[in-house]
Coordinates of C-alpha atoms in Angstrom, one line a residue:
Chain A
M1 CA -25.6 36.3 6.9
N2 CA -26.1 35.6 10.6
L3 CA -28.9 33.1 11.0
E4 CA -28.6 32.7 14.7
T5 CA -31.8 32.6 16.6
S6 CA -33.2 31.5 19.9
L7 CA -36.1 29.3 20.8
C8 CA -37.5 29.3 24.3
G9 CA -34.1 30.5 25.5
I10 CA -32.2 27.8 23.5
K11 CA -29.6 29.2 21.3
L12 CA -29.6 27.9 17.7
A13 CA -26.9 28.5 15.1
N14 CA -29.7 28.6 12.5
P15 CA -33.5 28.0 12.7
V16 CA -33.5 24.8 10.6
I17 CA -34.3 21.8 12.8
L18 CA -34.4 18.1 12.0
A19 CA -38.1 17.0 12.4
S20 CA -38.9 14.0 14.5
G21 CA -39.2 10.7 12.7
I22 CA -36.6 11.3 10.1
L23 CA -33.1 9.9 10.7
G24 CA -33.2 10.5 14.5
V25 CA -32.7 6.9 15.6
S26 CA -29.2 7.2 16.9
R27 CA -26.7 9.6 18.4
S28 CA -24.3 9.1 15.5
L29 CA -26.9 9.9 12.9
L30 CA -28.0 13.0 14.8
S31 CA -24.3 14.0 14.7
E32 CA -24.3 13.5 10.9
V33 CA -27.4 15.7 10.5
I34 CA -25.7 18.4 12.7
R35 CA -22.6 18.1 10.6
N36 CA -24.9 18.7 7.6
G37 CA -26.0 22.0 8.9
A38 CA -29.0 21.5 11.2
G39 CA -29.5 24.2 13.9
A40 CA -31.0 21.6 16.2
V41 CA -32.2 18.0 15.9
T42 CA -35.2 16.0 17.2
I43 CA -35.0 12.3 18.0
K44 CA -37.5 9.7 16.8
S45 CA -40.3 9.4 19.3
I46 CA -39.7 7.3 22.4
S47 CA -42.4 5.3 24.2
L48 CA -42.2 3.7 27.6
E49 CA -41.7 0.2 26.2
A50 CA -39.9 -0.8 23.0
R51 CA -42.2 -1.0 20.0
E52 CA -41.7 -2.8 16.7
G53 CA -44.0 -0.6 14.7
H54 CA -46.0 -1.5 11.6
K55 CA -45.0 -4.0 8.9
N56 CA -43.2 -2.8 5.7
P57 CA -43.7 -1.0 3.5
T58 CA -43.6 1.7 6.1
V59 CA -42.2 4.7 4.1
I60 CA -42.9 5.4 0.4
A61 CA -42.6 8.4 -1.9
F62 CA -45.3 9.4 -4.3
D63 CA -45.5 12.2 -6.9
A64 CA -46.1 15.0 -4.3
G65 CA -44.5 13.8 -1.1
L66 CA -43.8 11.0 1.3
M67 CA -46.3 8.8 3.1
N68 CA -45.4 6.8 6.1
A69 CA -46.9 4.4 8.7
V70 CA -43.8 3.5 10.6
G71 CA -46.0 3.0 13.7
Y72 CA -43.7 4.5 16.3
S73 CA -41.0 1.8 16.3
N74 CA -38.5 2.7 19.0
P75 CA -36.4 1.0 21.6
G76 CA -38.3 2.4 24.6
T77 CA -36.9 4.4 27.4
A78 CA -34.4 1.7 28.3
G79 CA -33.0 1.7 24.8
A80 CA -33.1 5.5 24.5
K81 CA -31.1 5.9 27.7
K82 CA -28.3 3.7 26.2
E83 CA -28.5 5.5 22.8
F84 CA -28.7 9.2 23.6
T85 CA -25.8 9.8 25.9
G86 CA -23.4 12.7 25.8
L87 CA -25.7 14.9 23.8
K88 CA -24.0 18.1 24.8
G89 CA -21.0 17.0 22.8
L90 CA -22.9 17.0 19.5
G91 CA -22.6 20.7 18.9
A92 CA -26.3 21.6 18.6
P93 CA -29.3 21.2 20.8
V94 CA -31.1 17.9 20.7
F95 CA -34.9 17.7 21.4
A96 CA -36.5 14.6 22.8
S97 CA -39.8 13.4 21.4
I98 CA -41.9 11.4 23.7
I99 CA -45.1 9.5 23.3
G100 CA -47.6 7.8 25.5
Q101 CA -51.1 6.3 25.4
D102 CA -52.3 8.5 28.2
A103 CA -51.0 11.4 30.4
S104 CA -49.4 9.0 33.0
E105 CA -47.4 7.3 30.3
F106 CA -46.2 10.6 29.0
E107 CA -45.1 11.5 32.6
K108 CA -43.2 8.3 33.0
V109 CA -41.3 8.7 29.7
A110 CA -40.5 12.3 30.5
E111 CA -39.2 11.2 33.9
A112 CA -37.2 8.3 32.5
L113 CA -35.4 10.6 30.0
G114 CA -34.8 13.3 32.6
G115 CA -31.1 12.4 33.1
L116 CA -30.2 12.8 29.5
E117 CA -28.9 16.1 28.0
F118 CA -31.9 17.0 25.9
S119 CA -32.6 20.7 25.5
A120 CA -36.4 20.4 25.1
I121 CA -39.1 17.8 25.1
E122 CA -41.5 17.6 22.1
I123 CA -44.9 15.8 22.6
P124 CA -46.6 14.9 19.4
L125 CA -50.3 14.5 20.0
S126 CA -50.9 14.2 16.4
C127 CA -49.6 10.9 14.8
P128 CA -52.3 9.8 12.3
H129 CA -51.3 6.2 11.9
T130 CA -50.6 4.5 15.2
P131 CA -53.6 3.0 17.2
G132 CA -53.4 4.1 20.8
F133 CA -51.4 7.3 20.1
G134 CA -52.0 10.7 18.5
T135 CA -55.1 11.5 16.6
L136 CA -56.2 7.8 16.5
A137 CA -56.4 8.1 20.3
G138 CA -58.1 11.5 20.3
Q139 CA -55.0 13.2 21.8
D140 CA -55.5 16.2 19.5
T141 CA -58.5 17.8 21.3
P142 CA -58.0 20.9 23.4
E143 CA -59.0 19.0 26.5
K144 CA -56.5 16.1 26.0
T145 CA -53.8 18.5 24.9
H146 CA -54.2 20.5 28.1
E147 CA -54.2 17.3 30.3
I148 CA -51.1 15.8 28.7
V149 CA -49.1 19.1 28.7
R150 CA -49.9 19.7 32.4
A151 CA -48.8 16.2 33.2
V152 CA -45.5 16.5 31.3
I153 CA -44.5 19.9 32.6
K154 CA -44.8 18.7 36.2
K155 CA -42.1 16.1 35.4
T156 CA -39.5 18.3 33.6
K157 CA -37.8 21.6 33.8
L158 CA -37.2 21.6 30.1
P159 CA -39.3 23.6 27.6
V160 CA -42.1 21.5 26.3
F161 CA -43.1 21.7 22.6
V162 CA -46.5 20.4 21.6
K163 CA -46.8 19.0 18.0
L164 CA -50.2 19.5 16.5
S165 CA -52.1 17.7 13.7
P166 CA -53.1 19.5 10.5
I167 CA -56.4 17.7 10.4
T168 CA -57.6 19.2 13.7
R169 CA -60.6 21.3 12.9
N170 CA -59.7 24.4 14.9
I171 CA -55.9 24.2 15.3
G172 CA -55.8 27.6 17.0
D173 CA -57.9 26.3 19.8
V174 CA -55.6 23.3 20.4
A175 CA -52.6 25.6 20.3
R176 CA -54.3 27.9 22.9
A177 CA -55.0 24.9 25.1
A178 CA -51.3 23.9 24.9
E179 CA -50.2 27.5 25.7
K180 CA -52.6 27.8 28.6
A181 CA -51.4 24.4 30.0
G182 CA -47.8 25.8 30.0
A183 CA -46.3 24.6 26.7
S184 CA -43.2 26.7 25.7
A185 CA -43.7 26.3 21.9
I186 CA -45.9 24.8 19.3
T187 CA -44.6 22.5 16.6
A188 CA -46.8 22.5 13.6
V189 CA -47.6 20.3 11.9
N190 CA -47.4 16.5 12.0
T191 CA -48.1 14.5 8.9
M192 CA -51.6 14.9 7.4
G193 CA -54.2 12.4 6.7
P194 CA -54.1 9.5 7.0
G195 CA -53.9 9.0 3.3
M196 CA -53.8 5.8 1.2
I197 CA -52.1 4.7 -2.0
I198 CA -53.4 1.6 -3.7
N199 CA -51.3 -0.4 -6.2
I200 CA -53.9 -1.2 -8.8
D201 CA -52.0 -4.2 -10.2
A202 CA -51.8 -5.8 -6.7
K203 CA -55.3 -4.4 -5.9
K204 CA -53.9 -3.6 -2.4
P205 CA -52.9 -0.5 -0.4
V206 CA -49.1 -0.2 -0.5
L207 CA -48.4 0.7 3.1
G208 CA -48.3 -2.3 5.6
F209 CA -50.7 -0.4 7.8
R210 CA -52.7 0.4 4.6
M211 CA -52.9 4.1 5.5
G212 CA -50.2 6.6 6.5
G213 CA -49.3 10.2 7.2
V214 CA -48.6 12.5 4.2
S215 CA -45.6 14.8 4.3
G216 CA -43.5 16.7 1.9
P217 CA -44.7 19.2 -0.8
A218 CA -48.3 18.0 -0.7
L219 CA -48.5 19.1 3.0
K220 CA -46.9 22.5 2.6
P221 CA -49.9 24.7 1.8
V222 CA -51.9 23.1 4.7
A223 CA -48.9 23.5 7.1
I224 CA -48.5 27.2 6.1
R225 CA -52.2 27.8 6.8
C226 CA -52.0 25.9 10.1
V227 CA -49.0 28.0 11.3
Y228 CA -50.8 31.2 10.1
D229 CA -53.8 30.2 12.3
I230 CA -51.7 29.3 15.3
Y231 CA -49.8 32.6 15.0
E232 CA -53.1 34.4 15.3
S233 CA -54.0 32.4 18.4
V234 CA -50.9 32.2 20.7
K235 CA -47.9 34.2 21.8
I236 CA -45.5 31.2 22.3
P237 CA -43.1 30.5 19.4
I238 CA -44.0 28.2 16.6
I239 CA -41.7 25.6 14.9
G240 CA -43.2 25.4 11.4
I241 CA -43.0 22.0 9.7
G242 CA -44.5 20.6 6.5
G243 CA -43.0 20.4 3.1
I244 CA -40.2 22.8 3.6
M245 CA -37.7 22.0 0.8
T246 CA -35.9 25.3 0.0
G247 CA -34.8 28.5 1.6
R248 CA -37.8 30.2 0.0
D249 CA -40.2 27.7 1.6
A250 CA -38.5 28.4 4.9
I251 CA -39.0 32.1 4.5
E252 CA -42.7 31.5 3.6
M253 CA -43.2 29.4 6.7
M254 CA -41.6 32.2 8.8
M255 CA -43.9 34.8 7.2
A256 CA -46.8 32.6 8.3
G257 CA -45.5 33.0 11.8
A258 CA -42.8 30.3 12.5
K259 CA -39.8 31.3 14.5
A260 CA -38.0 28.1 13.5
I261 CA -38.4 25.5 10.7
G262 CA -38.6 21.7 10.8
V263 CA -37.3 19.7 7.9
G264 CA -37.8 16.0 7.3
S265 CA -39.0 14.7 3.9
A266 CA -36.7 17.1 2.1
V267 CA -33.8 14.8 3.1
H268 CA -35.2 12.4 0.4
Y269 CA -35.4 15.0 -2.3
R270 CA -32.2 17.0 -1.6
G271 CA -29.9 14.8 0.4
M272 CA -28.7 15.0 4.0
D273 CA -27.1 18.3 3.3
V274 CA -30.5 19.9 2.7
F275 CA -30.0 21.7 6.0
K276 CA -27.0 23.6 4.7
K277 CA -28.7 24.2 1.4
I278 CA -31.8 25.7 3.0
C279 CA -29.7 27.9 5.2
S280 CA -27.6 29.3 2.3
E281 CA -30.8 29.9 0.2
M282 CA -32.4 31.7 3.2
S283 CA -29.2 33.9 3.5
E284 CA -29.3 34.6 -0.2
W285 CA -32.9 35.7 -0.2
M286 CA -32.4 37.8 2.9
Y287 CA -29.4 39.5 1.5
E288 CA -31.2 40.3 -1.8
N289 CA -34.2 41.6 0.0
G290 CA -32.3 43.7 2.6
Y291 CA -32.9 41.7 5.7
E292 CA -30.2 41.3 8.3
S293 CA -32.2 39.2 10.7
F294 CA -35.5 37.4 11.0
D295 CA -37.2 40.5 12.5
G296 CA -39.6 41.7 10.0
I297 CA -39.9 38.3 8.4
I298 CA -41.6 36.3 11.2
G299 CA -45.3 36.8 10.9
A300 CA -44.9 39.2 8.0
A301 CA -47.9 37.8 6.1
H302 CA -50.3 38.8 8.9
G303 CA -52.2 42.1 9.2
Chain B
M1 CA -28.1 15.9 -5.8
D2 CA -31.5 17.6 -5.8
N3 CA -34.3 15.5 -7.3
Y4 CA -37.8 16.8 -6.6
K5 CA -39.6 14.1 -8.6
K6 CA -38.3 11.0 -6.9
T7 CA -41.1 8.5 -6.4
E8 CA -40.5 5.3 -4.5
L9 CA -43.4 2.9 -5.0
P10 CA -43.4 -0.8 -5.7
E11 CA -44.3 -2.0 -9.2
M12 CA -45.8 -5.5 -9.7
V13 CA -43.6 -7.6 -11.9
K14 CA -43.9 -11.2 -13.1
I15 CA -41.6 -13.9 -11.9
T16 CA -40.5 -15.3 -15.3
K17 CA -38.4 -18.3 -14.1
I18 CA -37.4 -19.9 -10.8
V19 CA -34.0 -21.8 -10.6
Y20 CA -33.5 -24.2 -7.8
E21 CA -29.9 -23.5 -6.8
N22 CA -29.9 -26.1 -4.0
P23 CA -32.5 -27.5 -1.5
Y24 CA -32.5 -24.2 0.4
V25 CA -31.9 -21.5 -2.2
R26 CA -33.8 -20.4 -5.3
T27 CA -33.2 -17.7 -7.9
F28 CA -36.2 -15.7 -9.0
F29 CA -35.9 -14.1 -12.4
I30 CA -38.3 -11.2 -13.0
G31 CA -39.6 -9.7 -16.2
R32 CA -38.2 -6.3 -15.7
K33 CA -34.9 -4.9 -16.8
I34 CA -33.2 -3.1 -14.0
D35 CA -30.0 -1.2 -14.6
A36 CA -28.1 -1.6 -11.5
Q37 CA -24.5 -1.6 -10.3
P38 CA -23.3 -4.9 -8.8
G39 CA -24.1 -4.7 -5.1
Q40 CA -27.3 -2.7 -5.4
F41 CA -30.5 -4.0 -4.0
V42 CA -34.3 -3.9 -4.5
M43 CA -37.1 -3.9 -2.0
V44 CA -39.4 -6.9 -2.6
W45 CA -43.0 -6.5 -1.6
L46 CA -45.5 -9.3 -1.0
P47 CA -48.8 -7.6 -0.6
D48 CA -50.5 -8.1 2.8
L49 CA -47.3 -9.7 4.2
D50 CA -44.2 -7.5 4.3
E51 CA -41.4 -5.9 2.2
K52 CA -37.7 -6.8 2.5
P53 CA -34.4 -5.9 0.7
F54 CA -32.7 -8.3 -1.6
S55 CA -29.5 -7.7 -3.6
L56 CA -29.7 -8.4 -7.3
S57 CA -27.9 -11.6 -8.3
Y58 CA -28.4 -10.9 -12.0
A59 CA -28.8 -7.4 -13.4
G60 CA -29.0 -5.9 -16.8
N61 CA -30.7 -8.0 -19.5
K62 CA -31.6 -10.7 -16.9
T63 CA -32.8 -9.5 -13.5
A64 CA -33.0 -11.8 -10.5
I65 CA -32.8 -12.2 -6.8
T66 CA -31.4 -15.2 -5.1
V67 CA -33.1 -16.1 -1.8
E68 CA -32.5 -18.6 1.0
E69 CA -35.6 -19.8 2.8
K70 CA -35.3 -18.6 6.3
G71 CA -38.5 -17.1 7.7
K72 CA -42.1 -16.2 7.0
F73 CA -41.3 -13.9 4.1
T74 CA -39.0 -16.2 2.2
S75 CA -41.3 -19.1 2.8
A76 CA -44.1 -17.2 1.2
L77 CA -41.8 -16.3 -1.7
F78 CA -40.9 -20.0 -2.1
K79 CA -44.6 -20.9 -2.6
M80 CA -44.7 -18.6 -5.6
K81 CA -44.5 -19.9 -9.2
A82 CA -43.4 -18.5 -12.5
G83 CA -46.1 -16.1 -13.7
D84 CA -46.9 -14.9 -10.2
K85 CA -46.2 -11.2 -9.4
I86 CA -44.1 -9.6 -6.8
G87 CA -43.7 -5.9 -6.0
I88 CA -40.3 -4.4 -6.7
R89 CA -38.9 -0.9 -6.0
G90 CA -35.3 0.2 -6.5
P91 CA -32.5 -0.3 -7.3
Y92 CA -31.1 1.2 -4.1
G93 CA -27.8 1.9 -2.5
N94 CA -24.4 2.1 -4.0
G95 CA -22.5 -0.7 -5.7
F96 CA -19.1 -2.2 -5.7
T97 CA -16.4 -0.2 -7.5
L98 CA -15.0 -2.2 -10.5
K99 CA -11.3 -2.7 -10.2
A100 CA -8.8 -5.0 -11.9
D101 CA -6.7 -7.6 -10.1
A102 CA -9.5 -8.4 -7.7
C103 CA -10.2 -11.2 -5.3
V104 CA -13.8 -12.0 -4.4
V105 CA -14.6 -13.7 -1.1
A106 CA -18.2 -15.1 -0.8
G107 CA -19.8 -16.9 2.1
G108 CA -23.1 -18.7 1.8
C109 CA -25.9 -16.5 0.3
G110 CA -23.4 -13.6 0.2
V111 CA -22.4 -14.9 -3.2
A112 CA -25.7 -13.3 -4.6
P113 CA -24.5 -9.7 -5.1
L114 CA -21.0 -10.9 -5.8
A115 CA -22.0 -13.1 -8.7
N116 CA -23.4 -10.1 -10.4
L117 CA -20.0 -8.4 -9.7
I118 CA -17.8 -11.3 -10.8
E119 CA -19.4 -11.2 -14.3
R120 CA -18.3 -7.6 -14.7
L121 CA -14.7 -8.2 -13.5
K122 CA -11.8 -9.5 -15.6
N123 CA -10.5 -12.8 -14.3
P124 CA -11.0 -12.2 -10.6
L125 CA -9.8 -14.8 -8.1
I126 CA -13.0 -16.3 -6.6
I127 CA -13.1 -17.9 -3.2
Q128 CA -16.6 -19.3 -2.4
G129 CA -17.5 -20.9 0.9
A130 CA -20.5 -22.9 2.0
R131 CA -21.4 -25.0 5.0
S132 CA -21.6 -28.1 2.9
R133 CA -21.7 -29.4 -0.6
D134 CA -25.5 -29.2 -0.8
R135 CA -25.4 -25.5 0.2
I136 CA -23.3 -24.3 -2.7
I137 CA -25.0 -21.7 -4.9
F138 CA -24.5 -21.0 -8.6
K139 CA -22.6 -24.2 -9.3
G140 CA -20.8 -23.7 -12.6
R141 CA -21.8 -20.1 -13.0
F142 CA -18.2 -18.9 -12.8
K143 CA -15.1 -20.8 -13.8
G144 CA -12.2 -21.5 -11.5
A145 CA -13.8 -20.7 -8.1
S146 CA -11.9 -22.0 -5.1
I147 CA -14.6 -23.8 -3.1
T148 CA -14.4 -24.3 0.6
T149 CA -16.9 -26.2 2.8
D150 CA -17.0 -26.3 6.5
D151 CA -17.4 -30.0 6.5
G152 CA -15.2 -30.9 3.6
T153 CA -18.0 -32.4 1.4
A154 CA -16.9 -30.3 -1.5
G155 CA -13.7 -28.4 -2.3
T156 CA -11.2 -27.7 0.5
K157 CA -12.4 -28.4 4.0
G158 CA -12.1 -25.1 6.0
F159 CA -13.0 -21.5 5.7
V160 CA -12.7 -18.9 2.9
T161 CA -10.5 -16.9 5.2
D162 CA -7.9 -19.7 5.2
V163 CA -7.8 -19.7 1.4
L164 CA -7.6 -15.9 1.4
E165 CA -4.6 -15.9 3.8
A166 CA -2.8 -18.4 1.6
Q167 CA -3.5 -16.4 -1.6
L168 CA -2.4 -13.1 -0.1
A169 CA 0.9 -14.8 0.9
K170 CA 1.7 -15.5 -2.7
N171 CA -0.3 -13.2 -4.9
K172 CA -1.0 -9.5 -5.2
F173 CA -4.5 -8.0 -5.4
S174 CA -5.7 -4.5 -5.7
I175 CA -8.9 -5.1 -3.9
V176 CA -10.9 -7.8 -2.0
Y177 CA -14.7 -7.8 -2.4
T178 CA -16.6 -9.7 0.2
C179 CA -20.2 -10.6 1.2
G180 CA -21.4 -13.2 3.6
P181 CA -22.0 -13.7 7.3
E182 CA -20.8 -10.5 9.1
A183 CA -18.4 -12.4 11.3
M184 CA -16.7 -13.8 8.2
M185 CA -16.6 -10.4 6.5
K186 CA -15.1 -8.9 9.6
R187 CA -12.3 -11.5 9.4
V188 CA -11.8 -10.9 5.7
F189 CA -11.5 -7.1 6.4
E190 CA -9.0 -7.7 9.2
I191 CA -6.9 -9.9 6.9
C192 CA -7.0 -7.2 4.3
E193 CA -5.9 -4.6 6.8
R194 CA -3.0 -6.7 7.9
H195 CA -1.9 -7.0 4.2
G196 CA -2.6 -3.3 3.4
I197 CA -5.2 -4.2 0.8
E198 CA -8.4 -2.3 0.1
C199 CA -11.6 -4.2 1.0
E200 CA -15.2 -3.6 0.0
A201 CA -17.9 -5.4 2.1
S202 CA -21.6 -5.5 1.5
L203 CA -23.4 -5.2 4.9
E204 CA -27.0 -6.2 5.8
R205 CA -29.2 -4.5 8.3
F206 CA -33.0 -4.4 8.9
M207 CA -34.4 -1.8 6.5
K208 CA -37.6 0.2 6.2
C209 CA -37.6 3.0 3.6
G210 CA -34.6 1.8 1.6
F211 CA -33.9 5.3 0.4
G212 CA -32.1 7.0 3.3
V213 CA -34.8 8.9 5.3
C214 CA -35.9 6.7 8.2
G215 CA -32.6 5.9 9.7
Q216 CA -33.5 2.3 10.7
C217 CA -30.5 0.6 9.1
E218 CA -27.9 3.0 10.4
A219 CA -24.5 1.8 11.5
D220 CA -22.4 4.4 13.3
G221 CA -24.0 7.3 11.4
L222 CA -23.9 5.6 8.0
R223 CA -27.1 4.5 6.4
V224 CA -26.7 1.0 5.0
C225 CA -29.4 1.5 2.5
K226 CA -28.1 4.8 1.1
D227 CA -24.4 5.2 2.1
G228 CA -24.0 1.4 1.5
P229 CA -24.7 -1.4 1.4
V230 CA -21.2 -1.7 0.0
F231 CA -18.6 0.0 2.3
P232 CA -14.9 0.6 1.5
S233 CA -12.1 0.1 4.1
A234 CA -12.2 3.7 5.1
H235 CA -15.8 3.3 6.3
L236 CA -15.3 -0.2 7.6
R237 CA -12.6 1.1 10.0
K238 CA -15.1 3.7 11.2
I239 CA -18.1 1.5 11.7
K240 CA -17.7 0.2 15.3
D241 CA -20.9 -1.9 14.8
F242 CA -19.3 -3.9 12.0
G243 CA -19.1 -7.5 13.1
S244 CA -20.5 -6.6 16.5
F245 CA -23.9 -4.9 16.6
A246 CA -27.1 -4.4 14.6
R247 CA -30.5 -3.0 15.3
L248 CA -33.8 -4.9 15.7
K249 CA -37.0 -3.6 14.2
S250 CA -37.6 -1.5 17.3
G251 CA -34.2 0.2 16.8
E252 CA -32.7 -1.5 19.8
K253 CA -29.1 -2.3 19.2
V254 CA -28.1 -5.9 20.0
A255 CA -25.2 -8.3 19.4
I256 CA -25.0 -9.3 15.8
S257 CA -25.5 -13.0 16.6
D258 CA -28.8 -12.1 18.3
Y259 CA -29.7 -10.0 15.4
A260 CA -29.0 -12.9 13.0
K261 CA -31.2 -15.2 15.0
W262 CA -34.1 -12.7 15.0
R263 CA -33.8 -12.2 11.2
C264 CA -34.5 -16.0 10.7
Q265 CA -38.0 -15.7 12.2

């Protein structure tokens, strides 16, 4: 089965993309993920200055998913420029993920990474556990989304993807604001929450930041609904993320309206080769059901 | 291997006994049986403070970690008493492979995971190094260890690598296991390469998740928490960072000596 697809003019060998925040700290790990079948990879988000992030525990797994409050640890634009060199040699497109506390910081980060060989820039306006960024800074409103997207597209020729929060009340409105501001695609969704897990013997929340973003299977039905809503609201393509573990999950996300699929937490449950596994399961399902391409699958649940 | 039910949450367990190994190092026994391969580690959580990885120095019927007081986290641990509780999750990572005709080279606190290994091996040659007499850990735990100290206050004055060279000149081993300061492990590995002997080294990097998803502890595409912490020669040859670079909490890659200084805070 041929799983080739394209996203904003970027050719992908398959639609399964490494989501930002999982494994994407180094060029060599990105290379490993590509070797394990990812059609594209997204780096861990980069801010202007280096950040240490929150105290451990930062990532835990509970019965129905993962919860994290890493707090955007990253080596800043200076570290990123040293780390992410020669990306064209990796064999699959690499997407940058950039963060800022306001529009001008986003601009500066976009500019600083301009010389690297990224194929697109993702801007998450949706992190639920880092003060100053994402939902905790109110970046998930249609107004802020519009302002930040406008600022970033002025500084780059690359396609800009906007990553949205599942807790936003009218996610379709935010997607529309992003599209109107010139975004090339919507990435949906970021982790949900924040949530909290308390260890009753310690009488303390487990995560160092006490609360964190929920991902994995617990997020899937919410993510599917968000992508479904966004598909009704915009024409630009959607990268569907949230609890995708299997080929069937990926097809479900496509039927909700996603053109491509992001995978993160599933690395924990199925190993780094989960990308290959999802691709072969998608192929199998498509073969059994008489599909030769994704036409007829994307958005099939609408109408 | 697919496993959809994998939870990774700390459980509070009692410290049952604390053994003072020397003025700087204590062994904390915990009231939980953990089936682990020698070389595997657990994440230790002190609520409201932090969580850090420690390899098991005893596993099976007795479970323990052996800790040197270095920074904020270990100081807090050193204030704890038998009966107090700490959070534990794991075990994580791979372990050492168990082979006959082995030589074990330990430096400083690196003896912790190796001690657990030594007790599962048949008559290994043990070379244990410390800075000085008062820094030796597990005195009397294994018989016949060749002790070296940097200052000559116990055993032979010099380095474990000198003893290893001398041993390899006259004896044959199928494998050399090592854990200790990374510069030492790098020298051990280079000696093994020169003699064509397989080596397994246990690496240490700053960790977050401990189960292979965050990428923080990566070294040239390998996750120390999941693909390691024990790496065979084939991997050690590939890891360009080995003995040279490691990542700070921000993910910034720095010289391993700067990393070691930062880790003591």
